[in-house]
PDB file of C-alpha atoms and ligand atoms in Angstrom:
ATOM      1  CA  MET F   1      98.673 -11.309  71.543  1.00 92.00           C
ATOM      2  CA  ILE F   2      98.674 -12.639  67.991  1.00 97.00           C
ATOM      3  CA  LYS F   3     101.795 -14.520  66.817  1.00 98.00           C
ATOM      4  CA  VAL F   4     104.033 -12.872  64.232  1.00 98.00           C
ATOM      5  CA  GLU F   5     106.194 -15.124  62.059  1.00 99.00           C
ATOM      6  CA  GLY F   6     108.960 -13.868  59.769  1.00 98.00           C
ATOM      7  CA  THR F   7     109.921 -17.073  58.018  1.00 99.00           C
ATOM      8  CA  VAL F   8     108.282 -19.140  55.307  1.00 98.00           C
ATOM      9  CA  LYS F   9     109.148 -22.290  57.250  1.00 98.00           C
ATOM     10  CA  ALA F  10     107.300 -21.242  60.420  1.00 98.00           C
ATOM     11  CA  VAL F  11     104.134 -20.278  58.509  1.00 99.00           C
ATOM     12  CA  ARG F  12     104.158 -23.557  56.570  1.00 98.00           C
ATOM     13  CA  GLU F  13     104.518 -25.573  59.780  1.00 98.00           C
ATOM     14  CA  GLN F  14     101.620 -23.763  61.456  1.00 98.00           C
ATOM     15  CA  VAL F  15      99.309 -24.050  58.444  1.00 98.00           C
ATOM     16  CA  LYS F  16     100.180 -27.745  58.029  1.00 98.00           C
ATOM     17  CA  ALA F  17      99.307 -28.363  61.692  1.00 98.00           C
ATOM     18  CA  TRP F  18      95.934 -26.626  61.251  1.00 98.00           C
ATOM     19  CA  LYS F  19      95.171 -28.601  58.092  1.00 98.00           C
ATOM     20  CA  LYS F  20      96.044 -31.838  59.857  1.00 98.00           C
ATOM     21  CA  GLU F  21      93.281 -30.986  62.338  1.00 98.00           C
ATOM     22  CA  GLY F  22      90.891 -30.479  59.397  1.00 98.00           C
ATOM     23  CA  LEU F  23      90.716 -26.672  59.874  1.00 99.00           C
ATOM     24  CA  SER F  24      90.061 -24.326  56.963  1.00 99.00           C
ATOM     25  CA  VAL F  25      92.442 -21.405  56.375  1.00 99.00           C
ATOM     26  CA  GLY F  26      91.573 -17.898  55.184  1.00 99.00           C
ATOM     27  CA  PHE F  27      94.221 -15.439  54.016  1.00 99.00           C
ATOM     28  CA  VAL F  28      94.358 -11.617  53.841  1.00 99.00           C
ATOM     29  CA  PRO F  29      97.403 -10.188  52.062  1.00 99.00           C
ATOM     30  CA  THR F  30      98.260  -6.579  52.999  1.00 98.00           C
ATOM     31  CA  MET F  31     101.073  -4.058  53.068  1.00 98.00           C
ATOM     32  CA  GLY F  32     100.303  -3.111  56.677  1.00 98.00           C
ATOM     33  CA  TYR F  33      99.418   0.220  58.293  1.00 98.00           C
ATOM     34  CA  LEU F  34      96.051  -1.389  58.688  1.00 98.00           C
ATOM     35  CA  HIS F  35      92.728   0.511  58.803  1.00 98.00           C
ATOM     36  CA  GLU F  36      89.050  -0.390  58.767  1.00 98.00           C
ATOM     37  CA  GLY F  37      89.264  -1.415  55.088  1.00 98.00           C
ATOM     38  CA  HIS F  38      91.746  -4.163  55.936  1.00 98.00           C
ATOM     39  CA  GLU F  39      89.785  -4.932  59.112  1.00 98.00           C
ATOM     40  CA  SER F  40      86.643  -5.650  57.089  1.00 98.00           C
ATOM     41  CA  LEU F  41      88.557  -8.224  55.018  1.00 99.00           C
ATOM     42  CA  ILE F  42      90.001  -9.863  58.150  1.00 99.00           C
ATOM     43  CA  LYS F  43      86.606 -10.016  59.883  1.00 99.00           C
ATOM     44  CA  ARG F  44      85.003 -11.554  56.819  1.00 99.00           C
ATOM     45  CA  ALA F  45      87.823 -14.130  56.672  1.00 99.00           C
ATOM     46  CA  VAL F  46      87.369 -14.892  60.392  1.00 99.00           C
ATOM     47  CA  LYS F  47      83.664 -15.460  59.804  1.00 98.00           C
ATOM     48  CA  GLU F  48      84.230 -17.839  56.875  1.00 99.00           C
ATOM     49  CA  ASN F  49      87.278 -19.830  57.999  1.00 99.00           C
ATOM     50  CA  ASP F  50      88.528 -21.705  61.075  1.00 98.00           C
ATOM     51  CA  ARG F  51      91.936 -19.950  61.040  1.00 98.00           C
ATOM     52  CA  VAL F  52      93.060 -16.679  59.445  1.00 99.00           C
ATOM     53  CA  VAL F  53      96.530 -15.591  58.323  1.00 99.00           C
ATOM     54  CA  VAL F  54      97.269 -11.909  57.561  1.00 99.00           C
ATOM     55  CA  SER F  55     100.445 -11.057  55.679  1.00 99.00           C
ATOM     56  CA  ILE F  56     102.093  -7.664  56.187  1.00 98.00           C
ATOM     57  CA  PHE F  57     104.719  -7.099  53.540  1.00 98.00           C
ATOM     58  CA  VAL F  58     105.582  -3.916  51.685  1.00 98.00           C
ATOM     59  CA  ASN F  59     106.560  -5.686  48.493  1.00 98.00           C
ATOM     60  CA  PRO F  60     109.470  -3.875  46.820  1.00 98.00           C
ATOM     61  CA  MET F  61     108.758  -5.598  43.494  1.00 98.00           C
ATOM     62  CA  GLN F  62     105.442  -3.823  42.956  1.00 97.00           C
ATOM     63  CA  PHE F  63     106.870  -0.299  43.372  1.00 97.00           C
ATOM     64  CA  GLY F  64     108.413   1.600  40.463  1.00 97.00           C
ATOM     65  CA  PRO F  65     111.767   3.356  40.936  1.00 96.00           C
ATOM     66  CA  THR F  66     110.177   6.776  41.549  1.00 95.00           C
ATOM     67  CA  GLU F  67     107.324   5.494  43.750  1.00 97.00           C
ATOM     68  CA  ASP F  68     106.818   5.582  47.532  1.00 97.00           C
ATOM     69  CA  LEU F  69     108.472   2.331  48.694  1.00 97.00           C
ATOM     70  CA  ALA F  70     110.755   4.043  51.215  1.00 97.00           C
ATOM     71  CA  SER F  71     108.098   6.365  52.623  1.00 96.00           C
ATOM     72  CA  TYR F  72     105.239   3.827  52.720  1.00 98.00           C
ATOM     73  CA  PRO F  73     103.828   4.031  56.298  1.00 98.00           C
ATOM     74  CA  ARG F  74     104.575   1.204  58.719  1.00 98.00           C
ATOM     75  CA  ASP F  75     103.336   0.457  62.274  1.00 98.00           C
ATOM     76  CA  LEU F  76     103.601  -3.215  63.249  1.00 98.00           C
ATOM     77  CA  GLU F  77     102.472  -2.734  66.838  1.00 98.00           C
ATOM     78  CA  ALA F  78      99.199  -1.076  65.829  1.00 98.00           C
ATOM     79  CA  ASP F  79      98.718  -3.693  63.087  1.00 98.00           C
ATOM     80  CA  LYS F  80      99.137  -6.527  65.611  1.00 98.00           C
ATOM     81  CA  LYS F  81      96.410  -5.028  67.804  1.00 98.00           C
ATOM     82  CA  LEU F  82      94.016  -4.634  64.885  1.00 98.00           C
ATOM     83  CA  CYS F  83      94.605  -8.219  63.692  1.00 99.00           C
ATOM     84  CA  ASP F  84      94.202  -9.543  67.218  1.00 98.00           C
ATOM     85  CA  ASN F  85      90.967  -7.660  67.857  1.00 98.00           C
ATOM     86  CA  ALA F  86      89.574  -8.750  64.490  1.00 99.00           C
ATOM     87  CA  GLY F  87      90.189 -12.394  65.401  1.00 98.00           C
ATOM     88  CA  ALA F  88      93.099 -13.310  63.078  1.00 99.00           C
ATOM     89  CA  ASN F  89      95.398 -16.130  64.220  1.00 99.00           C
ATOM     90  CA  LEU F  90      98.776 -15.412  62.621  1.00 99.00           C
ATOM     91  CA  ILE F  91     100.674 -12.563  60.979  1.00 99.00           C
ATOM     92  CA  PHE F  92     103.285 -13.355  58.344  1.00 99.00           C
ATOM     93  CA  HIS F  93     105.727 -10.430  58.349  1.00 98.00           C
ATOM     94  CA  PRO F  94     108.808 -11.364  56.333  1.00 98.00           C
ATOM     95  CA  GLU F  95     111.851  -9.238  55.573  1.00 98.00           C
ATOM     96  CA  PRO F  96     112.371  -8.634  51.839  1.00 98.00           C
ATOM     97  CA  GLU F  97     115.383 -11.030  51.932  1.00 98.00           C
ATOM     98  CA  GLU F  98     113.119 -13.853  53.128  1.00 98.00           C
ATOM     99  CA  MET F  99     110.949 -13.374  50.012  1.00 98.00           C
ATOM    100  CA  TYR F 100     113.653 -12.503  47.478  1.00 98.00           C
ATOM    101  CA  ASP F 101     117.110 -14.008  47.905  1.00 97.00           C
ATOM    102  CA  GLY F 102     120.032 -12.819  45.782  1.00 96.00           C
ATOM    103  CA  GLY F 103     119.367 -15.356  43.034  1.00 97.00           C
ATOM    104  CA  PHE F 104     115.657 -14.607  42.619  1.00 98.00           C
ATOM    105  CA  CYS F 105     114.689 -14.532  38.928  1.00 98.00           C
ATOM    106  CA  SER F 106     111.166 -15.975  38.428  1.00 98.00           C
ATOM    107  CA  PHE F 107     108.081 -13.858  37.799  1.00 98.00           C
ATOM    108  CA  VAL F 108     104.370 -14.207  37.215  1.00 98.00           C
ATOM    109  CA  ASP F 109     103.096 -11.755  34.644  1.00 96.00           C
ATOM    110  CA  MET F 110      99.975 -11.151  32.642  1.00 94.00           C
ATOM    111  CA  ASN F 111      99.205  -9.983  29.155  1.00 91.00           C
ATOM    112  CA  GLY F 112      95.878  -8.219  28.877  1.00 90.00           C
ATOM    113  CA  LEU F 113      94.160  -7.053  32.041  1.00 97.00           C
ATOM    114  CA  THR F 114      97.252  -5.185  33.134  1.00 97.00           C
ATOM    115  CA  ASN F 115      97.639  -3.042  30.008  1.00 95.00           C
ATOM    116  CA  ALA F 116      95.069  -0.544  31.259  1.00 97.00           C
ATOM    117  CA  LEU F 117      94.208   1.815  34.140  1.00 98.00           C
ATOM    118  CA  CYS F 118      96.933   1.590  36.848  1.00 97.00           C
ATOM    119  CA  GLY F 119      99.016  -0.717  34.647  1.00 97.00           C
ATOM    120  CA  LEU F 120      99.730   2.188  32.258  1.00 97.00           C
ATOM    121  CA  SER F 121     101.148   4.609  34.809  1.00 95.00           C
ATOM    122  CA  ARG F 122     102.663   1.845  36.982  1.00 96.00           C
ATOM    123  CA  PRO F 123     104.271  -0.493  34.388  1.00 95.00           C
ATOM    124  CA  VAL F 124     105.968  -2.897  36.831  1.00 96.00           C
ATOM    125  CA  HIS F 125     103.190  -2.884  39.418  1.00 98.00           C
ATOM    126  CA  PHE F 126     101.049  -5.860  38.473  1.00 98.00           C
ATOM    127  CA  ARG F 127     104.005  -8.098  37.697  1.00 98.00           C
ATOM    128  CA  GLY F 128     105.130  -7.424  41.259  1.00 98.00           C
ATOM    129  CA  VAL F 129     101.626  -8.024  42.630  1.00 98.00           C
ATOM    130  CA  CYS F 130     101.092 -11.281  40.708  1.00 98.00           C
ATOM    131  CA  THR F 131     104.507 -12.595  41.682  1.00 98.00           C
ATOM    132  CA  VAL F 132     104.192 -11.801  45.381  1.00 98.00           C
ATOM    133  CA  VAL F 133     100.587 -13.017  45.659  1.00 99.00           C
ATOM    134  CA  ASN F 134     101.615 -16.230  43.926  1.00 98.00           C
ATOM    135  CA  LYS F 135     104.447 -16.673  46.413  1.00 98.00           C
ATOM    136  CA  LEU F 136     102.179 -15.884  49.366  1.00 99.00           C
ATOM    137  CA  PHE F 137      99.563 -18.359  48.115  1.00 99.00           C
ATOM    138  CA  ASN F 138     102.280 -21.030  47.873  1.00 98.00           C
ATOM    139  CA  ILE F 139     103.503 -20.244  51.388  1.00 99.00           C
ATOM    140  CA  VAL F 140     100.113 -19.954  53.153  1.00 99.00           C
ATOM    141  CA  ALA F 141      98.184 -22.467  50.980  1.00 98.00           C
ATOM    142  CA  PRO F 142      94.809 -20.937  51.984  1.00 99.00           C
ATOM    143  CA  ASP F 143      91.363 -22.215  51.090  1.00 99.00           C
ATOM    144  CA  LYS F 144      90.092 -18.672  50.543  1.00 99.00           C
ATOM    145  CA  ALA F 145      91.829 -15.326  50.063  1.00 99.00           C
ATOM    146  CA  TYR F 146      90.273 -11.876  50.569  1.00 99.00           C
ATOM    147  CA  PHE F 147      90.858  -8.764  48.469  1.00 99.00           C
ATOM    148  CA  GLY F 148      89.231  -5.324  48.507  1.00 98.00           C
ATOM    149  CA  GLU F 149      87.169  -3.887  45.667  1.00 98.00           C
ATOM    150  CA  LYS F 150      89.054  -0.644  46.455  1.00 98.00           C
ATOM    151  CA  ASP F 151      91.772  -2.093  44.200  1.00 98.00           C
ATOM    152  CA  ALA F 152      89.344  -3.285  41.563  1.00 98.00           C
ATOM    153  CA  GLN F 153      91.891  -3.916  38.827  1.00 98.00           C
ATOM    154  CA  GLN F 154      94.047  -5.896  41.270  1.00 98.00           C
ATOM    155  CA  LEU F 155      91.034  -7.996  42.250  1.00 98.00           C
ATOM    156  CA  ALA F 156      90.268  -8.743  38.576  1.00 98.00           C
ATOM    157  CA  VAL F 157      93.936  -9.550  37.892  1.00 98.00           C
ATOM    158  CA  ILE F 158      94.136 -11.951  40.859  1.00 98.00           C
ATOM    159  CA  LYS F 159      90.877 -13.686  39.897  1.00 98.00           C
ATOM    160  CA  ARG F 160      92.180 -14.143  36.357  1.00 98.00           C
ATOM    161  CA  MET F 161      95.569 -15.414  37.558  1.00 98.00           C
ATOM    162  CA  VAL F 162      93.924 -17.986  39.842  1.00 98.00           C
ATOM    163  CA  LYS F 163      91.724 -19.168  36.985  1.00 98.00           C
ATOM    164  CA  ASP F 164      94.480 -19.218  34.349  1.00 98.00           C
ATOM    165  CA  LEU F 165      96.969 -21.055  36.562  1.00 98.00           C
ATOM    166  CA  ASN F 166      94.400 -23.445  38.116  1.00 98.00           C
ATOM    167  CA  MET F 167      95.084 -22.393  41.694  1.00 98.00           C
ATOM    168  CA  ASP F 168      92.753 -24.143  44.135  1.00 98.00           C
ATOM    169  CA  ILE F 169      91.903 -20.996  46.090  1.00 98.00           C
ATOM    170  CA  GLU F 170      88.616 -19.111  46.255  1.00 99.00           C
ATOM    171  CA  ILE F 171      89.071 -15.354  45.770  1.00 99.00           C
ATOM    172  CA  VAL F 172      86.592 -13.266  47.742  1.00 99.00           C
ATOM    173  CA  GLY F 173      86.052  -9.591  46.829  1.00 98.00           C
ATOM    174  CA  CYS F 174      84.996  -7.231  49.654  1.00 98.00           C
ATOM    175  CA  PRO F 175      83.281  -3.820  49.366  1.00 98.00           C
ATOM    176  CA  ILE F 176      85.130  -0.479  49.681  1.00 98.00           C
ATOM    177  CA  ILE F 177      85.168   0.933  53.207  1.00 98.00           C
ATOM    178  CA  ARG F 178      84.961   4.746  53.322  1.00 98.00           C
ATOM    179  CA  GLU F 179      85.365   7.504  55.894  1.00 98.00           C
ATOM    180  CA  ALA F 180      82.119   9.136  57.030  1.00 98.00           C
ATOM    181  CA  ASP F 181      82.670  11.933  54.467  1.00 98.00           C
ATOM    182  CA  GLY F 182      83.156   9.494  51.587  1.00 98.00           C
ATOM    183  CA  LEU F 183      86.950   9.302  51.246  1.00 98.00           C
ATOM    184  CA  ALA F 184      87.944   5.691  50.545  1.00 98.00           C
ATOM    185  CA  LYS F 185      90.153   4.483  53.395  1.00 98.00           C
ATOM    186  CA  SER F 186      93.771   4.050  52.312  1.00 98.00           C
ATOM    187  CA  SER F 187      97.128   3.759  54.046  1.00 97.00           C
ATOM    188  CA  ARG F 188      98.264   6.476  51.615  1.00 96.00           C
ATOM    189  CA  ASN F 189      95.740   9.024  53.019  1.00 97.00           C
ATOM    190  CA  THR F 190      98.322   9.584  55.747  1.00 97.00           C
ATOM    191  CA  TYR F 191     100.512  11.449  53.192  1.00 97.00           C
ATOM    192  CA  LEU F 192      97.935  14.271  53.148  1.00 98.00           C
ATOM    193  CA  ASN F 193      97.644  17.260  55.499  1.00 98.00           C
ATOM    194  CA  ALA F 194      94.173  18.515  56.485  1.00 98.00           C
ATOM    195  CA  GLU F 195      93.786  20.778  53.450  1.00 98.00           C
ATOM    196  CA  GLU F 196      94.966  18.113  51.035  1.00 98.00           C
ATOM    197  CA  ARG F 197      92.692  15.553  52.637  1.00 98.00           C
ATOM    198  CA  THR F 198      89.727  17.832  51.986  1.00 98.00           C
ATOM    199  CA  ALA F 199      90.913  18.171  48.362  1.00 98.00           C
ATOM    200  CA  GLY F 200      91.065  14.324  48.222  1.00 98.00           C
ATOM    201  CA  LEU F 201      87.286  14.229  48.729  1.00 98.00           C
ATOM    202  CA  ILE F 202      87.007  15.141  45.042  1.00 98.00           C
ATOM    203  CA  LEU F 203      87.641  11.466  44.226  1.00 98.00           C
ATOM    204  CA  SER F 204      84.632  10.072  46.074  1.00 98.00           C
ATOM    205  CA  LYS F 205      82.489  13.023  44.983  1.00 98.00           C
ATOM    206  CA  SER F 206      83.187  12.281  41.334  1.00 98.00           C
ATOM    207  CA  ILE F 207      82.647   8.519  41.898  1.00 99.00           C
ATOM    208  CA  PHE F 208      79.248   9.235  43.523  1.00 99.00           C
ATOM    209  CA  LEU F 209      78.369  11.592  40.635  1.00 99.00           C
ATOM    210  CA  GLY F 210      79.263   9.017  37.971  1.00 99.00           C
ATOM    211  CA  LYS F 211      77.412   6.268  39.806  1.00 98.00           C
ATOM    212  CA  LYS F 212      74.289   8.411  40.128  1.00 98.00           C
ATOM    213  CA  MET F 213      74.357   9.243  36.395  1.00 98.00           C
ATOM    214  CA  VAL F 214      74.492   5.545  35.494  1.00 98.00           C
ATOM    215  CA  GLU F 215      71.802   4.689  38.071  1.00 98.00           C
ATOM    216  CA  ASP F 216      69.633   7.434  36.544  1.00 98.00           C
ATOM    217  CA  GLY F 217      69.947   5.788  33.145  1.00 98.00           C
ATOM    218  CA  GLU F 218      72.917   7.413  31.396  1.00 98.00           C
ATOM    219  CA  ARG F 219      74.525   4.830  29.090  1.00 98.00           C
ATOM    220  CA  ASP F 220      77.030   7.005  27.217  1.00 98.00           C
ATOM    221  CA  ALA F 221      80.413   6.356  28.864  1.00 98.00           C
ATOM    222  CA  ALA F 222      81.929   9.530  27.353  1.00 98.00           C
ATOM    223  CA  LYS F 223      79.267  11.692  28.982  1.00 98.00           C
ATOM    224  CA  VAL F 224      79.768  10.113  32.409  1.00 99.00           C
ATOM    225  CA  LYS F 225      83.540  10.426  32.150  1.00 98.00           C
ATOM    226  CA  ALA F 226      83.339  14.055  31.007  1.00 99.00           C
ATOM    227  CA  ALA F 227      81.112  15.000  33.946  1.00 99.00           C
ATOM    228  CA  MET F 228      83.503  13.297  36.367  1.00 99.00           C
ATOM    229  CA  VAL F 229      86.561  14.923  34.810  1.00 99.00           C
ATOM    230  CA  ASP F 230      84.907  18.367  34.938  1.00 98.00           C
ATOM    231  CA  LEU F 231      84.109  17.886  38.617  1.00 99.00           C
ATOM    232  CA  ILE F 232      87.638  16.723  39.504  1.00 99.00           C
ATOM    233  CA  ASN F 233      89.113  19.681  37.619  1.00 98.00           C
ATOM    234  CA  THR F 234      87.258  22.087  39.917  1.00 98.00           C
ATOM    235  CA  GLU F 235      89.742  21.051  42.623  1.00 98.00           C
ATOM    236  CA  PRO F 236      93.025  22.956  42.087  1.00 98.00           C
ATOM    237  CA  MET F 237      95.140  20.393  44.005  1.00 98.00           C
ATOM    238  CA  ALA F 238      93.858  17.482  41.901  1.00 98.00           C
ATOM    239  CA  ASN F 239      95.840  16.116  38.993  1.00 98.00           C
ATOM    240  CA  ILE F 240      94.045  13.401  36.995  1.00 98.00           C
ATOM    241  CA  ASP F 241      95.973  10.275  36.060  1.00 98.00           C
ATOM    242  CA  TYR F 242      92.920   8.562  34.545  1.00 98.00           C
ATOM    243  CA  VAL F 243      89.105   8.469  34.577  1.00 98.00           C
ATOM    244  CA  GLU F 244      87.935   5.365  32.698  1.00 98.00           C
ATOM    245  CA  ILE F 245      84.934   3.124  32.271  1.00 98.00           C
ATOM    246  CA  VAL F 246      85.860  -0.431  31.299  1.00 98.00           C
ATOM    247  CA  ASP F 247      84.431  -3.928  31.065  1.00 98.00           C
ATOM    248  CA  VAL F 248      85.447  -5.459  34.398  1.00 97.00           C
ATOM    249  CA  ASN F 249      86.318  -8.788  32.805  1.00 94.00           C
ATOM    250  CA  THR F 250      88.619  -7.413  30.098  1.00 96.00           C
ATOM    251  CA  MET F 251      89.613  -3.949  31.412  1.00 97.00           C
ATOM    252  CA  LYS F 252      88.901  -2.684  27.886  1.00 97.00           C
ATOM    253  CA  ASN F 253      87.279   0.739  27.450  1.00 98.00           C
ATOM    254  CA  ILE F 254      83.606   0.719  26.569  1.00 98.00           C
ATOM    255  CA  ASP F 255      81.492   3.349  24.790  1.00 98.00           C
ATOM    256  CA  GLU F 256      78.108   2.062  25.853  1.00 98.00           C
ATOM    257  CA  ILE F 257      77.548   1.309  29.533  1.00 98.00           C
ATOM    258  CA  LYS F 258      76.253  -2.229  29.724  1.00 97.00           C
ATOM    259  CA  GLY F 259      77.214  -5.543  31.341  1.00 97.00           C
ATOM    260  CA  GLU F 260      79.635  -5.715  34.247  1.00 98.00           C
ATOM    261  CA  ILE F 261      81.337  -2.351  34.292  1.00 98.00           C
ATOM    262  CA  LEU F 262      84.090  -0.760  36.333  1.00 98.00           C
ATOM    263  CA  CYS F 263      84.431   2.996  36.516  1.00 98.00           C
ATOM    264  CA  ALA F 264      87.879   3.696  37.968  1.00 98.00           C
ATOM    265  CA  ILE F 265      89.851   6.841  38.684  1.00 98.00           C
ATOM    266  CA  ALA F 266      93.366   7.719  39.830  1.00 98.00           C
ATOM    267  CA  VAL F 267      94.097  11.272  40.921  1.00 98.00           C
ATOM    268  CA  GLY F 268      97.236  12.887  42.341  1.00 98.00           C
ATOM    269  CA  ILE F 269      96.677  15.292  45.236  1.00 98.00           C
ATOM    270  CA  ASN F 270      99.106  18.199  45.420  1.00 98.00           C
ATOM    271  CA  GLY F 271     101.916  15.941  44.215  1.00 96.00           C
ATOM    272  CA  LYS F 272     101.827  14.160  47.616  1.00 95.00           C
ATOM    273  CA  ALA F 273      99.681  11.096  47.066  1.00 97.00           C
ATOM    274  CA  ARG F 274      98.167   9.274  44.144  1.00 97.00           C
ATOM    275  CA  LEU F 275      94.737   8.071  45.256  1.00 98.00           C
ATOM    276  CA  ILE F 276      92.356   5.647  43.525  1.00 98.00           C
ATOM    277  CA  ASP F 277      88.631   5.045  43.777  1.00 98.00           C
ATOM    278  CA  ASN F 278      85.967   3.286  41.742  1.00 99.00           C
ATOM    279  CA  PHE F 279      82.493   1.934  41.425  1.00 98.00           C
ATOM    280  CA  MET F 280      81.418  -1.353  39.859  1.00 98.00           C
ATOM    281  CA  MET F 281      77.971  -2.035  38.534  1.00 98.00           C
ATOM    282  CA  THR F 282      76.068  -4.623  36.545  1.00 98.00           C
ATOM    283  CA  VAL F 283      73.848  -2.794  34.083  1.00 95.00           C
TER     284      VAL F 283
HETATM  285  P1  LIG J   1      97.065  -2.775  50.841  1.00 64.67           P
HETATM  286  O1  LIG J   1      97.593  -2.928  52.227  1.00 64.67           O
HETATM  287  O2  LIG J   1      96.779  -1.359  50.459  1.00 64.67           O
HETATM  288  O3  LIG J   1      97.879  -3.538  49.828  1.00 64.67           O
HETATM  289  O4  LIG J   1      95.627  -3.463  50.833  1.00 64.67           O
HETATM  290  C1  LIG J   1      95.452  -4.798  51.234  1.00 64.67           C
HETATM  291  C2  LIG J   1      94.055  -5.233  50.893  1.00 64.67           C
HETATM  292  O5  LIG J   1      93.116  -4.406  51.559  1.00 64.67           O
HETATM  293  C3  LIG J   1      93.755  -5.133  49.396  1.00 64.67           C
HETATM  294  O6  LIG J   1      93.001  -6.243  48.975  1.00 64.67           O
HETATM  295  C4  LIG J   1      92.937  -3.859  49.317  1.00 64.67           C
HETATM  296  O7  LIG J   1      92.039  -3.838  48.222  1.00 64.67           O
HETATM  297  C5  LIG J   1      92.179  -3.906  50.630  1.00 64.67           C
HETATM  298  N1  LIG J   1      91.735  -2.561  50.978  1.00 64.67           N
HETATM  299  C6  LIG J   1      92.503  -1.428  51.134  1.00 64.67           C
HETATM  300  N2  LIG J   1      91.741  -0.361  51.402  1.00 64.67           N
HETATM  301  C7  LIG J   1      90.444  -0.806  51.413  1.00 64.67           C
HETATM  302  C8  LIG J   1      89.190  -0.169  51.633  1.00 64.67           C
HETATM  303  N3  LIG J   1      89.103   1.147  51.873  1.00 64.67           N
HETATM  304  N4  LIG J   1      88.070  -0.933  51.584  1.00 64.67           N
HETATM  305  C9  LIG J   1      88.156  -2.266  51.320  1.00 64.67           C
HETATM  306  N5  LIG J   1      89.316  -2.917  51.106  1.00 64.67           N
HETATM  307  C10 LIG J   1      90.453  -2.207  51.144  1.00 64.67           C
END
């Protein structure tokens, strides 16, 4: 069974030993409760690197005070099996104290890409993400790191951070993995009962509608957004946080759909879960 390490020291020693042998290292950061979305990242990393490290860490710093840190689902035994079967070589699973000792006071933050979409309703989120990913990169020192397009703003933020801070790591974006009925796979789907899960399908339905409109030639962002909002509002359990179309490189709203665009949505379902979905396109 795959090895699980809880200390920075043990991970560093293992990675150093691999590098001494000339092996390349891929890295997949996660919060655990792994599903086929995570698995696709791990398998891609296994294909493209000699050794693969998966981190499982529910990072307190990226949760706001009223968010779901305490209830976030956890299942290390199932995660170990998934990582093992996917061909990963090591899990880094630290306790919060290993990552943040009592004197911790340094942060990585960003001014720009984070003042939009999820950054507006989750003001401390991306500072927590940038800080922990920076720490994990310093601990694992990977050649390549894998992130899902499911969290499109996060992917853009990480790419920008790596560029701005001259980190010698290649960031690889991987496509969204969905359930057969369209729902984007997410650890947070587990918060929903059967009826709420059905209501959650309104996210992917509106994403598919918006995508089709753009594919069919619609270039007016307001029209696409309005159609998506109208569709989401037909679902009584749905509560829209945002429906936006932005330039993927700046996260700024656009009126005319052209260039590299991201259409992203966040919708609460029955007050139980806040789900996100998106499509990206080059027009
Ligand atoms: P999380 O454990 O939710 O922090 O996610 C860890 C990584 O898995 C992030 O890079 C996510 O974007 C990615 N991920 C989560 N769900 C999916 C999905 N349905 N398809 C592709 N990637 C995903």
